[in-house]
Coordinates of C-alpha atoms and ligand atoms in Angstrom, one line a residue:
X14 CA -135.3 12.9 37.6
X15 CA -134.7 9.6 38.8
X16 CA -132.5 7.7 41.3
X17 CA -130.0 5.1 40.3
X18 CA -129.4 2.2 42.2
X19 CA -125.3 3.4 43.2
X20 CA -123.6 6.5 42.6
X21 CA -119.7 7.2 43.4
X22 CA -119.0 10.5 44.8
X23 CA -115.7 12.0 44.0
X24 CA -115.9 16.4 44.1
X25 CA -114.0 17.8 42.3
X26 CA -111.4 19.1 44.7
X27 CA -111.3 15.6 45.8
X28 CA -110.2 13.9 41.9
X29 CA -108.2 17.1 41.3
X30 CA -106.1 15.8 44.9
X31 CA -106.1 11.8 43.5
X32 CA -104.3 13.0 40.0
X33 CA -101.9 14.8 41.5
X34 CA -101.0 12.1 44.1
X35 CA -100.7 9.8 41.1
X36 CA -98.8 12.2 39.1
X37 CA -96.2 12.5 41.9
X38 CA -96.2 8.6 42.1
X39 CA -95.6 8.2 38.1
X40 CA -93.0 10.6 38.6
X41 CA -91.1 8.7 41.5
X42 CA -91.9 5.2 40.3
X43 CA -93.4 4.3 44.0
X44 CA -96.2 2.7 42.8
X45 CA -96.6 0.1 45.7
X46 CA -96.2 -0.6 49.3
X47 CA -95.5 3.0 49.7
X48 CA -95.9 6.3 51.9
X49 CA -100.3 5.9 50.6
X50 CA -100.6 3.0 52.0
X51 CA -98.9 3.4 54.8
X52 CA -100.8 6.5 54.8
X53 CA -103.8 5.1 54.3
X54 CA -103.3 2.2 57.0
X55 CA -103.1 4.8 59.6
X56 CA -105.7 7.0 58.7
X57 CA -107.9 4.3 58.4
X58 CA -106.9 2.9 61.8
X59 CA -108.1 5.9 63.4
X60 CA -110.6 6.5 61.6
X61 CA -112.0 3.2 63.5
X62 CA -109.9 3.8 67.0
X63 CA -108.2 0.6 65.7
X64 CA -104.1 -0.2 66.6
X65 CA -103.1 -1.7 63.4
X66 CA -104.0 -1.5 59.9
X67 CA -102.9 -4.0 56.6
X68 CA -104.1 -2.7 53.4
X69 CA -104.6 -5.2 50.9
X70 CA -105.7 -6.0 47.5
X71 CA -109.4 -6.7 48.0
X72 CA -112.2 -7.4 50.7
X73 CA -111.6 -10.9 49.9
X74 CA -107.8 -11.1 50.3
X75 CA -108.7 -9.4 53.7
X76 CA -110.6 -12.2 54.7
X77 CA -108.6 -14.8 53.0
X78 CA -105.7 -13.2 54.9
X79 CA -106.9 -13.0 58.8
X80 CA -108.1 -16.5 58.2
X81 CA -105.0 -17.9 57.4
X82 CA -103.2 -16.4 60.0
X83 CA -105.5 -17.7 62.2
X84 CA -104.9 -21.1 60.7
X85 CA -108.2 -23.0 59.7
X86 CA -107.0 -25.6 57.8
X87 CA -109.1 -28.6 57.5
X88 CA -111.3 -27.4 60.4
X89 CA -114.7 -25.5 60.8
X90 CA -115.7 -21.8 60.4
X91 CA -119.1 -20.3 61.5
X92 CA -120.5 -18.1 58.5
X93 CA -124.2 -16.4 58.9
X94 CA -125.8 -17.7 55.7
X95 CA -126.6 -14.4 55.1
X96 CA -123.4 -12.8 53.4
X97 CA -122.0 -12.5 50.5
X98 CA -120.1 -15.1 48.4
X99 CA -116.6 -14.1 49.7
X100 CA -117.0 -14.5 53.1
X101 CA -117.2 -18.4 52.2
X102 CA -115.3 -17.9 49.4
X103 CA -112.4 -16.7 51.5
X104 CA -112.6 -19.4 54.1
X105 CA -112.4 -22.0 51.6
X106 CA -109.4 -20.7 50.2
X107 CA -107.8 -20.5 53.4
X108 CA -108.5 -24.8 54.0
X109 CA -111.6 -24.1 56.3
X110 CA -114.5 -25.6 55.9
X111 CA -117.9 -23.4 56.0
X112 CA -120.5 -24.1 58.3
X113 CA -123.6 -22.1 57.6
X114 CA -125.5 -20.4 60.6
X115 CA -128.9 -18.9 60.4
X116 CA -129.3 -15.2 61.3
X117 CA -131.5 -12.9 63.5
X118 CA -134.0 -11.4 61.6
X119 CA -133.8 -8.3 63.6
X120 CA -130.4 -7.6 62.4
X121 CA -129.8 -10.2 59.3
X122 CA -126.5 -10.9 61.6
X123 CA -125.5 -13.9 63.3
X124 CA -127.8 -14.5 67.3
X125 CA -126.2 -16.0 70.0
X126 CA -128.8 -19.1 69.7
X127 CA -127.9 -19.3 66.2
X128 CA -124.5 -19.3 66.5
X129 CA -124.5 -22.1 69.4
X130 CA -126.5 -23.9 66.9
X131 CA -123.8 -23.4 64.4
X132 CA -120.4 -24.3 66.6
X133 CA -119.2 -27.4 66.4
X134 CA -115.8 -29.6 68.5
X135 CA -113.8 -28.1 65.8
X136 CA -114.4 -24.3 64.8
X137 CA -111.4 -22.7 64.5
X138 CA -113.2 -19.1 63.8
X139 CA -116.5 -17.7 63.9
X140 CA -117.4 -15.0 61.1
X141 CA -119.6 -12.0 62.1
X142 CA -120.6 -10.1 59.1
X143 CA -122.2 -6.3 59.9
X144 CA -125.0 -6.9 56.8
X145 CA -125.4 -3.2 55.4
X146 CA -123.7 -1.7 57.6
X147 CA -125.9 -2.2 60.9
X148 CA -123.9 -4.0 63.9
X149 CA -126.0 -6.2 65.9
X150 CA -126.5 -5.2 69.6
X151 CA -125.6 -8.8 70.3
X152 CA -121.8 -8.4 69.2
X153 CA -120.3 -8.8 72.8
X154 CA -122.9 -12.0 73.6
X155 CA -121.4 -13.4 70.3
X156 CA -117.8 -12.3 71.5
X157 CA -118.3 -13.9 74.7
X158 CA -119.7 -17.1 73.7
X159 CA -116.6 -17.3 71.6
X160 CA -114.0 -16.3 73.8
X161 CA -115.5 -18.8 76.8
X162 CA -114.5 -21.7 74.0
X163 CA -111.2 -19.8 72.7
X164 CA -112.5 -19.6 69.2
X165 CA -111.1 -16.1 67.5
X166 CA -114.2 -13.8 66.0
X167 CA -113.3 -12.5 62.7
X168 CA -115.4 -9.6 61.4
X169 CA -116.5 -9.1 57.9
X170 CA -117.2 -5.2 58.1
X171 CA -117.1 -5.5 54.3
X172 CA -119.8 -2.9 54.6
X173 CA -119.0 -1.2 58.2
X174 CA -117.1 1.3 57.0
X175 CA -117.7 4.2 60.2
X176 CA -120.0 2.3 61.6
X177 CA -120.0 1.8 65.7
X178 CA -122.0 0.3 68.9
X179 CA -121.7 2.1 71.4
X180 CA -119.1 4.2 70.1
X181 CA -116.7 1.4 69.3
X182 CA -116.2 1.0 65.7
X183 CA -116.6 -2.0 63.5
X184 CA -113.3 -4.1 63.0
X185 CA -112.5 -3.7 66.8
X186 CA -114.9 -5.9 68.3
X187 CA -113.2 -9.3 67.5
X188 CA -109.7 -10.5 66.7
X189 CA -109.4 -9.1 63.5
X190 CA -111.7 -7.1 61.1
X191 CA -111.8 -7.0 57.2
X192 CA -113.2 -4.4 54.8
X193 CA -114.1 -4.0 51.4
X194 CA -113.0 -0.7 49.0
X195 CA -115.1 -2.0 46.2
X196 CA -116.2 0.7 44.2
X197 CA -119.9 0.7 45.4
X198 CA -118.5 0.8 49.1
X199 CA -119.2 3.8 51.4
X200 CA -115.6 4.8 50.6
X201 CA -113.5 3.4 47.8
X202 CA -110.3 2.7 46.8
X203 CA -111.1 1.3 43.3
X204 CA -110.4 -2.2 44.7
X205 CA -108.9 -3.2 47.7
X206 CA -109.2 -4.1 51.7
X207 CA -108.1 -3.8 55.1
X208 CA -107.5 -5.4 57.8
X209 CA -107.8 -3.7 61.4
X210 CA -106.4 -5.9 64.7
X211 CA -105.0 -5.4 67.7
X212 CA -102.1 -8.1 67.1
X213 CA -99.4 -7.1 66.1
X214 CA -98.6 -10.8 65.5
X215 CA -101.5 -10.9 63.2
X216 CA -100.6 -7.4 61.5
X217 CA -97.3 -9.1 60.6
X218 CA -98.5 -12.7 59.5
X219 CA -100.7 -10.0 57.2
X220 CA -97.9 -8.4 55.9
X221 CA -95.9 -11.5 55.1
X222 CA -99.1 -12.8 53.2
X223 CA -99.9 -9.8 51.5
X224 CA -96.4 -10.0 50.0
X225 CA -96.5 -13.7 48.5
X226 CA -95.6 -14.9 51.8
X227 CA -92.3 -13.6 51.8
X228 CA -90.2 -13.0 55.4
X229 CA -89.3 -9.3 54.0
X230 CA -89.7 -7.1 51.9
X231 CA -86.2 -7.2 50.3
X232 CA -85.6 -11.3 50.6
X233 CA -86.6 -13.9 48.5
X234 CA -87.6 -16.0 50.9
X235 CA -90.8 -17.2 51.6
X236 CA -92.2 -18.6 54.8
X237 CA -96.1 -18.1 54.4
X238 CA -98.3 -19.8 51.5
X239 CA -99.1 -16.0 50.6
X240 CA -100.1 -14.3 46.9
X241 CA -99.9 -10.8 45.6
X242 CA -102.3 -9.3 47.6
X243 CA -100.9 -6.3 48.3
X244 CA -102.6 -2.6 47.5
X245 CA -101.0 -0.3 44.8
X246 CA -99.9 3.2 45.2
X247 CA -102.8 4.7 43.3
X248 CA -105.2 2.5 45.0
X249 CA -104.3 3.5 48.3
X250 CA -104.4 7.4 47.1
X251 CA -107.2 6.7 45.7
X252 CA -108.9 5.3 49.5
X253 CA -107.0 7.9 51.5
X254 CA -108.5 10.9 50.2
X255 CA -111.9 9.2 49.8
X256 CA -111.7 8.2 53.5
X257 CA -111.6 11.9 54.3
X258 CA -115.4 11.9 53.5
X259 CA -116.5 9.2 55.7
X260 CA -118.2 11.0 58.4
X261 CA -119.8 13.3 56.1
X262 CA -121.0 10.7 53.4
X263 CA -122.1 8.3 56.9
X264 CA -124.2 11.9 58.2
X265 CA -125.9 12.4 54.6
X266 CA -126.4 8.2 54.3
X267 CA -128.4 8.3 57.6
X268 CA -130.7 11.2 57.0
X269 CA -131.6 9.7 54.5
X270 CA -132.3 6.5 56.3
X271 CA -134.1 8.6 58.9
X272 CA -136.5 9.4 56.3
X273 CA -137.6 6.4 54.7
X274 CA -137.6 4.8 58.6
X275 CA -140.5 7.3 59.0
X276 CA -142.1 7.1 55.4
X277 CA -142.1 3.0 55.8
X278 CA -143.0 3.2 58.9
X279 CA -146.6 4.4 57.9
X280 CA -147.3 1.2 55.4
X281 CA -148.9 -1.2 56.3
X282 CA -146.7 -4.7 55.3
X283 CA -143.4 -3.5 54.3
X284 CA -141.1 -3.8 57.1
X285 CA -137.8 -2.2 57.3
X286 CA -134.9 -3.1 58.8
X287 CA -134.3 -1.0 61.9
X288 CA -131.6 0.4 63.6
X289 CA -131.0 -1.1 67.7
X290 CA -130.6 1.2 70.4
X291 CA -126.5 1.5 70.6
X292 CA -125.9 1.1 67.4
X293 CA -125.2 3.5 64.2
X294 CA -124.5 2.3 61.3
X295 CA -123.6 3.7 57.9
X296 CA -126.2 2.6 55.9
X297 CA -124.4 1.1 53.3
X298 CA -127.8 -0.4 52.5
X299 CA -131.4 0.3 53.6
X300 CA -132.8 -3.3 53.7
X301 CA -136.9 -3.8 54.2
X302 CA -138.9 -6.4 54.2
X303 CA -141.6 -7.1 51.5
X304 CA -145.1 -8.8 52.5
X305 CA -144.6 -12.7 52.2
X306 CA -145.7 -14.1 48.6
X307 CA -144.3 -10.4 47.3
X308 CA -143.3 -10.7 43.3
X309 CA -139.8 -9.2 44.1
X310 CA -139.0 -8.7 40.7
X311 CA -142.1 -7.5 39.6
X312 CA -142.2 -4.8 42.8
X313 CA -138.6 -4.1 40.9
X314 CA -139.6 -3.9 37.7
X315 CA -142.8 -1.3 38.3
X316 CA -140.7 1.0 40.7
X317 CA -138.0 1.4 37.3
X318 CA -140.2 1.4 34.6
X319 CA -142.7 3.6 36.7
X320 CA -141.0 6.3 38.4
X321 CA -137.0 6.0 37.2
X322 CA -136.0 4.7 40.6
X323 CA -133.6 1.4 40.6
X324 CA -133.4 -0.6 43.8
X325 CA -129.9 -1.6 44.5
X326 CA -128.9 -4.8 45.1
X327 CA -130.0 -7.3 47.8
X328 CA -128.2 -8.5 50.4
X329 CA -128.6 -11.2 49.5
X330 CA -131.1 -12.9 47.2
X331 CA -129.7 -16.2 48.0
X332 CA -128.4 -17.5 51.0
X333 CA -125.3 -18.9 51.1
X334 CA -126.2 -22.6 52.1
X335 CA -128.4 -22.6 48.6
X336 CA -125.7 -21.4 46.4
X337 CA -124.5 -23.9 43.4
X338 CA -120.8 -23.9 44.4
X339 CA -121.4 -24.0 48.1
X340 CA -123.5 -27.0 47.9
X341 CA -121.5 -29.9 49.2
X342 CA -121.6 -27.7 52.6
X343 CA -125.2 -27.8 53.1
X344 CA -126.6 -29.5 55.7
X345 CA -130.0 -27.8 56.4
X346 CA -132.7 -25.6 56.1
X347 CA -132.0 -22.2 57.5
X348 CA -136.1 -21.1 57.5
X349 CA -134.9 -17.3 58.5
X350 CA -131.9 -16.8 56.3
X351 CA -133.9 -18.2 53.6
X352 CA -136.9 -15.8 54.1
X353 CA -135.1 -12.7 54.8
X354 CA -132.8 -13.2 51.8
X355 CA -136.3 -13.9 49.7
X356 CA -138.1 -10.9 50.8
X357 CA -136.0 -8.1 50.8
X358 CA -135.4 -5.0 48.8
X359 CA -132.8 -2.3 49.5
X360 CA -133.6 1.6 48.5
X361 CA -131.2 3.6 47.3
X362 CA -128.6 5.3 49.4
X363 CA -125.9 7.9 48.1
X364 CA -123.5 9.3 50.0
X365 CA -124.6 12.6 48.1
X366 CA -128.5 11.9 48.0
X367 CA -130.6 14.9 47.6
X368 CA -134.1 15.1 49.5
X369 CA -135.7 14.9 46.1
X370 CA -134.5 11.8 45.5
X371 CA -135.2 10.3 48.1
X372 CA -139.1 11.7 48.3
X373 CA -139.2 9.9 45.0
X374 CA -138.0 6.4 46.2
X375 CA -140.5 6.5 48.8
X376 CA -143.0 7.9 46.1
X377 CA -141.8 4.6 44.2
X378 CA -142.0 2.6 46.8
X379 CA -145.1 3.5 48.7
X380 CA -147.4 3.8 45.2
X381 CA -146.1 0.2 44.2
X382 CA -146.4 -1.4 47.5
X383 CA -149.8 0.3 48.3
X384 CA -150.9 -1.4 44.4
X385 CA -149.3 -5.0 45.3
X386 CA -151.3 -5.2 48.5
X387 CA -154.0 -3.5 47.5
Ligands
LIG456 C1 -120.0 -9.0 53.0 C2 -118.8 -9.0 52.0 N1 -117.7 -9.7 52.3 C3 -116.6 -9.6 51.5 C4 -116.6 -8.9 50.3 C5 -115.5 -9.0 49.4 O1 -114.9 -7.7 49.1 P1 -114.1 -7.5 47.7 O2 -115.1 -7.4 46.7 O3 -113.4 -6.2 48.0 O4 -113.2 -8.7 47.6 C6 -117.8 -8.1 50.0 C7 -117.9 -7.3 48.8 O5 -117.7 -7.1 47.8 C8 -118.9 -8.2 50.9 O6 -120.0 -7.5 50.6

């Protein structure tokens, strides 16, 4: 049988509703900025209990987007070193400079103690990214310790698609939030983003940057250093009718987690990553924690070759202090970044995972482990 380590779930009904939308959209020549996005900025609003929504061309853009509204030019942002590349990636491009935090390892999400550790006379934002989906219960310490210095918090909910704290959703807990629609994403547009905020000043610096800066949509003139980040018509299609799953594909995504919670939870060693009280998350990924001195790739390479069963991607093997291109932004060890990125593994989760599959992952998972410690 085996499991693979991402699957995309598109019914039927679902990809019959996508070609006619595109059809339609061939047919009118509205191929962007158009009634989908629009469409899919307010369904995805709600969807989070948010005010606005921008949809853009990619996660990154997002980011890229918020931060330059926000103006960081030649000044410091906080990022947990725990993220991907284009959290930094997008504060870079926006003039900011990175300053890498270490991370909880309850939560792989930035602590209050190590974001004091992190702020410096001139942050202009701190990053919060939801790592797999989980937000930490800290979220309104880390709001508060920002707000009493009048920094903005910017969330990465890259993977927080649905996911809340105490029923409020991610992308609402800070000034702005920015999401992903990557294709291995809980929901998917193909590519894209989207930006949730409660400005409206920041919904319409979005707009303007989203458009290669420009002051409208019919003028040529532009007052904002934006690019073409804006979502296309099929895209947006493409994200609204995916979007219609998220609750269901968040329900199967944390039975599943349920399950492996209570199958790791009888070995001995290998430590999962659990959910706080409060929060609920959409499982994006299911990150554990391998016994110290673990061959990673090796525990990999024995739960493929053995039982079919492909781990999906970490997050993340490296932090981001000790990546090549982020280099001349070190400035020192981060001991629990650099262990949790080291040691994990994440299981696979579908949106449309069967309970065979995932007796086999544990199967996988609990023969190997039980062999490497053994
Ligand atoms: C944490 C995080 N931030 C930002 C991004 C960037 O999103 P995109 O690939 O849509 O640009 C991703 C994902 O791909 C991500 O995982």
């Amino acid at each position: 049988m085996g499991v693979p380590a991402a699957r995309i779930v598109f019914d039927e009904n679902d990809r019959a509703t996508v070609a006619e939308a595109v059809s339609e959209m061939l047919a009118t020549g509205a191929l962007t900025l158009g009634p989908w996005t629009e469409r899919f900025e307010q369904s995805f609003a709600a969807e989070h209990g948010a005010t606005h929504a921008v949809a853009v061309a990619s996660g990154t853009a997002a980011l890229e987007i918020v931060l330059r509204g926000l103006d960081v030019r030649d000044r410091d942002v906080v990022v947990p070193a725990v993220t991907f590349y284009a959290t930094a990636g997008a504060i870079l491009h926006a003039g900011g400079r990175p300053v890498f935090a270490d991370v909880d390892p309850a939560t792989l999400a930035l602590g209050p103690d190590t974001l004091e550790a992190a702020l410096t006379p001139d942050t202009a934002a701190v990053v919060l990214v939801h790592i797999g989906g989980l937000i930490t219960p800290e979220v309104d310490a880390l709001r508060a310790i920002c707000d009493a210095r009048g920094i903005p918090l910017v969330e990465d909910a890259a993977h927080a698609h649905g996911s809340s704290y105490l029923g409020r959703a991610a992308g609402t807990f800070g000034t702005a939030g920015a999401f992903s629609f990557y294709p291995t994403k809980v929901t998917t547009s193909g590519e894209g983003g989207m930006i949730l905020t409660e400005s409206a000043e920041l919904r319409d610096e979005a707009r303007i940057h989203r458009d290669q800066g420009k002051g409208s949509f019919t003028t040529n003139h532009h007052v904002r250093l934006g690019a073409s980040w804006r979502m296309s018509e099929p895209n947006a299609a493409i994200g609204t009718v995916h979007l219609r799953r998220l609750k269901e594909f968040v329900e199967t995504r944390r039975r599943v987690a349920q399950r492996y919670d209570a199958a790791l939870g009888a070995l001995d060693g290998l430590t999962p990553v659990l959910e706080p009280a409060g929060s609920r998350g959409n499982y994006y990924k299911y990150v554990a924690l391998l016994p110290p001195g673990t061959d990673r790739a090796a525990f990999k390479r024995a739960v493929a070759e053995e039982y079919d069963v492909r781990l999906s991607g970490e997050v993340y093997d490296l932090p981001l202090h000790l990546q090549p291109v982020l280099a001349p932004y070190r400035r020192e060890a981060l001991p629990i970044a650099e262990d949790v990125c080291a040691r994990q593994i994440c299981l696979p989760v579908h949106s449309d995972m069967t309970e065979d599959e995932t007796e086999l992952v544990i199967e996988a998972v609990s023969a190997v482990h039980r062999r490497s410690t053994g």
